[in-house]
Short mmCIF file of C-alpha atoms and ligand atoms in Angstrom, two decimals:
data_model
loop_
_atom_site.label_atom_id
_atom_site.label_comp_id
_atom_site.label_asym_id
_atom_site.label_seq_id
_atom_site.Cartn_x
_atom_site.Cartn_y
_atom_site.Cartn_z
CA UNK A 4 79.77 102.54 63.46
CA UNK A 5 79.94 106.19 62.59
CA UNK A 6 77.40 106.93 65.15
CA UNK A 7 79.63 104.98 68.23
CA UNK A 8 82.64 106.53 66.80
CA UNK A 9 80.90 110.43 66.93
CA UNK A 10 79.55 109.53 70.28
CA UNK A 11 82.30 108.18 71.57
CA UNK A 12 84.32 110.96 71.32
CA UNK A 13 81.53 113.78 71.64
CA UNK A 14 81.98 113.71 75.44
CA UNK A 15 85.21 116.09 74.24
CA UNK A 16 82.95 118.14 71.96
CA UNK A 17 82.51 121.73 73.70
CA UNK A 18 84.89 121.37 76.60
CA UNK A 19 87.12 123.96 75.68
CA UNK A 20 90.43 123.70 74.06
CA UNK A 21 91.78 120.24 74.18
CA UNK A 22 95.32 119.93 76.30
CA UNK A 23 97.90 120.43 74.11
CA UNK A 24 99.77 117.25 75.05
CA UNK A 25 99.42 113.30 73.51
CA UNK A 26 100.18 110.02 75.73
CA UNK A 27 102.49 107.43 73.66
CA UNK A 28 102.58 104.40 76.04
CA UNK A 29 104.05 101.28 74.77
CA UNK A 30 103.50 97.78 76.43
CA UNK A 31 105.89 95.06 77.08
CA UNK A 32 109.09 93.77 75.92
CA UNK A 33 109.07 97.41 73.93
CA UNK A 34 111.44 98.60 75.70
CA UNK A 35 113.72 95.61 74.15
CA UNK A 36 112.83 97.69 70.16
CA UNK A 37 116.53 97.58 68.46
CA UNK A 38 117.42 94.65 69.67
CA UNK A 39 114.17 92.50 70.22
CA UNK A 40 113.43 90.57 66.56
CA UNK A 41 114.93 92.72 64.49
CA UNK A 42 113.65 90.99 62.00
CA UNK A 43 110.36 91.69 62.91
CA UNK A 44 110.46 94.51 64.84
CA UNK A 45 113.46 96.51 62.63
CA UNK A 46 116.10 98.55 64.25
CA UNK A 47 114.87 101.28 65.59
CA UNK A 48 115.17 101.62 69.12
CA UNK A 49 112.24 102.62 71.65
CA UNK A 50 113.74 106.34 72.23
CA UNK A 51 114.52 106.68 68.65
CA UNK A 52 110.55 106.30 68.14
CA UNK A 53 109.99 108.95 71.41
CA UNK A 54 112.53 111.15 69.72
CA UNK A 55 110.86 111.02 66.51
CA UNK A 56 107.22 111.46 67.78
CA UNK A 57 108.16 114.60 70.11
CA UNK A 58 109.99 116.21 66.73
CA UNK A 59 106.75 115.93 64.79
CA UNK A 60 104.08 116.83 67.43
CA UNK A 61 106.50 119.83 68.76
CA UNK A 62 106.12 121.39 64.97
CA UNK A 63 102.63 121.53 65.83
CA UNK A 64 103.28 123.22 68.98
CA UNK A 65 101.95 119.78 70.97
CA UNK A 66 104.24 117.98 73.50
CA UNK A 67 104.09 114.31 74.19
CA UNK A 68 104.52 112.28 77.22
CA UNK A 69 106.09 108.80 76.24
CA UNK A 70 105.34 105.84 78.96
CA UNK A 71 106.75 102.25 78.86
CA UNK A 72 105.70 98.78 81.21
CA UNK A 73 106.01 95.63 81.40
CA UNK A 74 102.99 95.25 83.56
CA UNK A 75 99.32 95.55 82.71
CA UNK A 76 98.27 97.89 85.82
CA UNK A 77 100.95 100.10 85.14
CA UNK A 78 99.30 101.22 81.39
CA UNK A 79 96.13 101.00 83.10
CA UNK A 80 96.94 103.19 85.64
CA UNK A 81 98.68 106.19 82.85
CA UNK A 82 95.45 105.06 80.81
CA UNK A 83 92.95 106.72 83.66
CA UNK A 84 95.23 109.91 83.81
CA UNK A 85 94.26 110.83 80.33
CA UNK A 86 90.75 112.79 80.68
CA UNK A 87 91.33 116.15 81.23
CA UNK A 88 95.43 115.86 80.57
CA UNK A 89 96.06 114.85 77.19
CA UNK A 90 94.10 115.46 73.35
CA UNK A 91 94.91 111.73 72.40
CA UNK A 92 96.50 108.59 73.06
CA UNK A 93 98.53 106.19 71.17
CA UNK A 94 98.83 102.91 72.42
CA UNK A 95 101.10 99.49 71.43
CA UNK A 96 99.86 97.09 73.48
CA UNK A 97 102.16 94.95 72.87
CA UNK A 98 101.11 91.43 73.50
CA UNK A 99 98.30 92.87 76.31
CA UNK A 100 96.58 93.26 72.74
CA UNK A 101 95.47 89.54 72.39
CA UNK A 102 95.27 89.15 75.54
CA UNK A 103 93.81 92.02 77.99
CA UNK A 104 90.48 92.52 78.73
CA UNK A 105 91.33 94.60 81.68
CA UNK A 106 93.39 96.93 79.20
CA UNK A 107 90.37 96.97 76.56
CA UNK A 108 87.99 98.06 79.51
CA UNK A 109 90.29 101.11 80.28
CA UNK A 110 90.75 101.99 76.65
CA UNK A 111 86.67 102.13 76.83
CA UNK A 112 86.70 103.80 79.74
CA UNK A 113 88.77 106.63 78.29
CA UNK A 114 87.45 106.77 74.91
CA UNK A 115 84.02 107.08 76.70
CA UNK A 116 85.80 110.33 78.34
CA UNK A 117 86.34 111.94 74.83
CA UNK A 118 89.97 110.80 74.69
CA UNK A 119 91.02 109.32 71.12
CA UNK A 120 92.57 105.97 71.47
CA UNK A 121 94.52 104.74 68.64
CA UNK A 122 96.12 101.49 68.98
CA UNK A 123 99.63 101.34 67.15
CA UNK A 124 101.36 97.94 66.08
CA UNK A 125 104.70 98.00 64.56
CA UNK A 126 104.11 94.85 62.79
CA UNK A 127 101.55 93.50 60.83
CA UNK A 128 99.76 91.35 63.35
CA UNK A 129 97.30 90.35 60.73
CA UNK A 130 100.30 88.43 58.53
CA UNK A 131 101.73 86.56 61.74
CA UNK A 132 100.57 83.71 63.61
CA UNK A 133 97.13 83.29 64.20
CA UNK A 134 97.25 84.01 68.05
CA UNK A 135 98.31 87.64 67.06
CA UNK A 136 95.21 87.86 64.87
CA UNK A 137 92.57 88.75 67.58
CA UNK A 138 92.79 91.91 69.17
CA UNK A 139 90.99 92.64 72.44
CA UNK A 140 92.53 96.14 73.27
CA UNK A 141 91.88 97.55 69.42
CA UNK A 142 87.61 96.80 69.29
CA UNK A 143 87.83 99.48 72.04
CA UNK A 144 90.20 102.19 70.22
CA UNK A 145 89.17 104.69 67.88
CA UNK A 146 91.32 103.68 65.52
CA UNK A 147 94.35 100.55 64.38
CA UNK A 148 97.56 101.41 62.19
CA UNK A 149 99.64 97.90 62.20
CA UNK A 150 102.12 96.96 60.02
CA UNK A 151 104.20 100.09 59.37
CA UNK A 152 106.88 100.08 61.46
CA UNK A 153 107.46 103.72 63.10
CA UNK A 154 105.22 104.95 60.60
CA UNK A 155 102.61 103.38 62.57
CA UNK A 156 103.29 105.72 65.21
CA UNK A 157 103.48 108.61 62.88
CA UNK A 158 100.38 108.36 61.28
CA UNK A 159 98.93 107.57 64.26
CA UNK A 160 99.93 111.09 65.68
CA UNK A 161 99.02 112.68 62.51
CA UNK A 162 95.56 111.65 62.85
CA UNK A 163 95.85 113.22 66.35
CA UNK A 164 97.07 116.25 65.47
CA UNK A 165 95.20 116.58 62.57
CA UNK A 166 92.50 118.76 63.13
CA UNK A 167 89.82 119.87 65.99
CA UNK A 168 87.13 117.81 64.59
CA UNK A 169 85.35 115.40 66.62
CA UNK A 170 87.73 113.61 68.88
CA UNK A 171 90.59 115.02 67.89
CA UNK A 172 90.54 113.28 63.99
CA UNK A 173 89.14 114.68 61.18
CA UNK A 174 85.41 114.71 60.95
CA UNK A 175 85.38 113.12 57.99
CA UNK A 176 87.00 109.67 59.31
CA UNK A 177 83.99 109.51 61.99
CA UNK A 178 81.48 109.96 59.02
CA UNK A 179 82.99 108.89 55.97
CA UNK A 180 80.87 110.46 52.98
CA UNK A 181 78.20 107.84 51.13
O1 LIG B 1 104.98 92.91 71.50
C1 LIG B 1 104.42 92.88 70.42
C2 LIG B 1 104.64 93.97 69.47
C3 LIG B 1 103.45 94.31 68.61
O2 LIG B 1 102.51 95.05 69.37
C4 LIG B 1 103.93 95.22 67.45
O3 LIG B 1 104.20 96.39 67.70
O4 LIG B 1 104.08 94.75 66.31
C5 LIG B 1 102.77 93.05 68.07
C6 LIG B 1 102.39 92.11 69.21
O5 LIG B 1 101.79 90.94 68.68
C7 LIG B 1 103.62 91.72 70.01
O6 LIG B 1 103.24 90.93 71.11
#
């Protein structure tokens, strides 16, 4: 595991300064966030999150380029524009995460590229019906925060932002100490 995570993201190793800009993109029915299930989904509204996530990555002097759809190619399509152009990306599928395996291939794709993936879920897919319990998109990501509302995001950016190690997260997380 350590080894596919280290390899995974050594393509970045050596390339020169990583780009000091992370990709949010969120899937469908995101755009609905404040109004959607609150119940599920809380209050906070989709530019609320954007708002929040450029505060915290700005302190760090990294800016970050937020991306919404409703359709599959459209994420795929941002997905492929991430080599070269952005340190990391955070990704909520949205329900393209129990179902995609077009969206899983891309996340491969660009975690094969040295690009960090980490897949983001505001809820706790694990506690909610059974259909949300496989993931296809997250098997492919470096990483999965679910369950934590915004803080999901948050973390998710802190791990990007935390440190030059390999792939953009601490070295540490890629080879946890025995
Ligand atoms: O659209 C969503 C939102 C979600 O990704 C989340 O953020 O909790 C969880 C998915 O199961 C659901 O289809």
């Amino acid at each position: 595991m350590a080894s596919a995570a280290s390899g995974a993201s050594g393509a970045s190793a050596g390339a020169g300064p990583r780009p000091p800009r992370i990709l949010v993109l969120h899937g469908p029915n995101l755009n609905l966030l404040g109004r959607r299930e609150p119940e599920v989904y809380g209050t906070t509204s989709l530019a609320a999150i954007d708002a929040a996530l450029r505060r915290r990555a700005a302190t760090s002097g990294v800016e970050v380029d937020t991306f919404q759809s409703n359709h599959e190619g459209a994420l795929i399509d941002r997905l492929h524009e991430a080599p070269g152009r952005y340190r990391g990306v955070i990704l909520n599928p949205g329900g393209y995460a129990h179902t995609s395996v077009a969206l899983r291939d891309a996340v491969a794709a660009v975690v094969g590229l040295g690009v960090p993936v980490i897949e983001v879920h505001l809820s706790n897919v694990h506690a909610r019906e059974p259909f949300r319990h496989r993931l296809l998109t997250a098997g492919a990501c470096r990483g999965v925060i679910s369950g934590l509302g915004v803080w999901s995001y948050l973390l998710a950016l802190e791990a990007l932002l935390a440190a030059d190690g390999p792939g953009g997260l601490p070295a540490e997380a890629a080879a946890p100490a025995s």
